Amino acid sequence: NAGVTQTPKFQVLKTGQSMTLQCAQDMNHNSMYWYRQDPGMGLRLIYYSASEGTTDKGEVPNGYNVSRLNKREFSLRLESAAPSQTSVYFCASLYRAPQDTQYFGPGTRLTVL
Amino acid sequence: GDSVTQMEGPVTLSEEAFLTINCTYTATGYPSLFWYVQYPGEGLQLLLKATKADDKGSNKGFEATYRKETTSFHLEKGSVQVSDSAVYFCALSKGAGFQKLVFGTGTRLLVSP
């Protein structure tokens, strides 16, 4: 099992460019999440998908869109990147039983110039 | 709203020293509490958790006890190793349904030989 994988690992964008961050999990988990990590702020939830076909906003959704393509894949799209979106982005999936545990990917470091 | 407060870092210790990282929370109801660890260049991994008052979570020599009276979940280890150098995040989640984690800002631990 690869667990949770994310691509790309690093990306540099110019203001106004668009891009999609990819996330996939091979653990057959129903629920998936996107977080951003900023210095001194911990991780903040951007969007989540409780199950295939559903998505919901988290704490900081502005400027982002998501797609739950199928049970395995959950992508995050920046339509018009801004410097404030410079961050490290983590995808996670949730293992429900016997106790809820989130498994995280290795992250994507995004810089917007 | 719900929140988690952790001590500022970095915490700098010599190998075999005793570790305490403080964590307090604010939440209504009865949250579950977690410690996650992030090694350099990696995603977060669950270290331990506790789901009700007076529960003790433990893993890899680390321990934390859920103290409802003081709303705390302090992380301890009796003898740290260089390999424990990482960033430690305290987090909470609420409700019996879908898990949404609220993270603290993280505490960096540096252990020197």
Short mmCIF file of C-alpha atoms in Angstrom, two decimals, chain A residues 37 43 90 101-106, chain B residues 6 19 21 33-49 58-63 73 75 77 80-91 101 103-111:
data_model
loop_
_atom_site.label_atom_id
_atom_site.label_comp_id
_atom_site.label_asym_id
_atom_site.label_seq_id
_atom_site.Cartn_x
_atom_site.Cartn_y
_atom_site.Cartn_z
CA GLN A 37 -0.13 24.50 6.87
CA LEU A 43 -3.12 23.03 9.96
CA PHE A 90 -1.68 18.25 2.92
CA THR A 101 -7.59 7.99 12.44
CA GLN A 102 -6.57 10.36 9.68
CA TYR A 103 -3.68 9.37 7.43
CA PHE A 104 -1.74 12.19 5.82
CA GLY A 105 0.12 12.49 2.54
CA PRO A 106 3.66 13.93 2.33
CA GLN B 6 0.16 24.66 22.62
CA LEU B 19 9.97 15.99 27.85
CA ILE B 21 4.82 19.71 25.81
CA LEU B 33 -7.88 14.53 21.86
CA PHE B 34 -4.88 13.68 19.71
CA TRP B 35 -1.16 14.17 19.37
CA TYR B 36 0.28 14.10 15.85
CA VAL B 37 3.99 14.17 14.97
CA GLN B 38 5.57 15.59 11.81
CA TYR B 39 9.13 14.56 10.98
CA PRO B 40 11.12 16.80 8.63
CA GLY B 41 9.81 16.70 5.08
CA GLU B 42 6.94 14.36 5.89
CA GLY B 43 3.22 14.47 6.54
CA LEU B 44 1.63 14.15 9.96
CA GLN B 45 1.37 10.81 11.73
CA LEU B 46 -0.93 9.98 14.60
CA LEU B 47 1.15 9.50 17.75
CA LEU B 48 -1.55 8.83 20.34
CA LYS B 49 -5.12 9.66 21.22
CA SER B 58 0.53 6.04 24.84
CA ASN B 59 2.84 5.09 22.00
CA LYS B 60 6.62 4.83 21.44
CA GLY B 61 7.32 5.91 25.04
CA PHE B 62 5.12 9.02 24.75
CA GLU B 63 2.11 9.47 27.02
CA PHE B 73 -3.66 16.91 27.26
CA LEU B 75 2.53 15.18 26.06
CA LYS B 77 8.26 11.23 27.49
CA VAL B 80 13.98 11.61 24.60
CA GLN B 81 16.18 10.52 21.71
CA VAL B 82 17.68 12.48 18.84
CA SER B 83 15.23 10.67 16.56
CA ASP B 84 12.32 12.32 18.43
CA SER B 85 13.24 15.69 16.91
CA ALA B 86 10.10 16.74 15.06
CA VAL B 87 7.09 19.06 15.26
CA TYR B 88 4.30 17.90 17.58
CA PHE B 89 0.68 18.95 17.06
CA CYS B 90 -2.12 18.68 19.57
CA ALA B 91 -5.62 18.40 18.10
CA LEU B 101 -9.75 17.96 13.49
CA PHE B 103 -5.11 21.66 15.39
CA GLY B 104 -2.86 23.65 17.64
CA THR B 105 0.00 25.63 16.13
CA GLY B 106 2.60 22.91 16.71
CA THR B 107 5.69 22.72 18.93
CA ARG B 108 9.09 21.99 17.47
CA LEU B 109 11.29 19.67 19.53
CA LEU B 110 15.05 19.64 19.00
CA VAL B 111 17.06 16.92 20.75
#
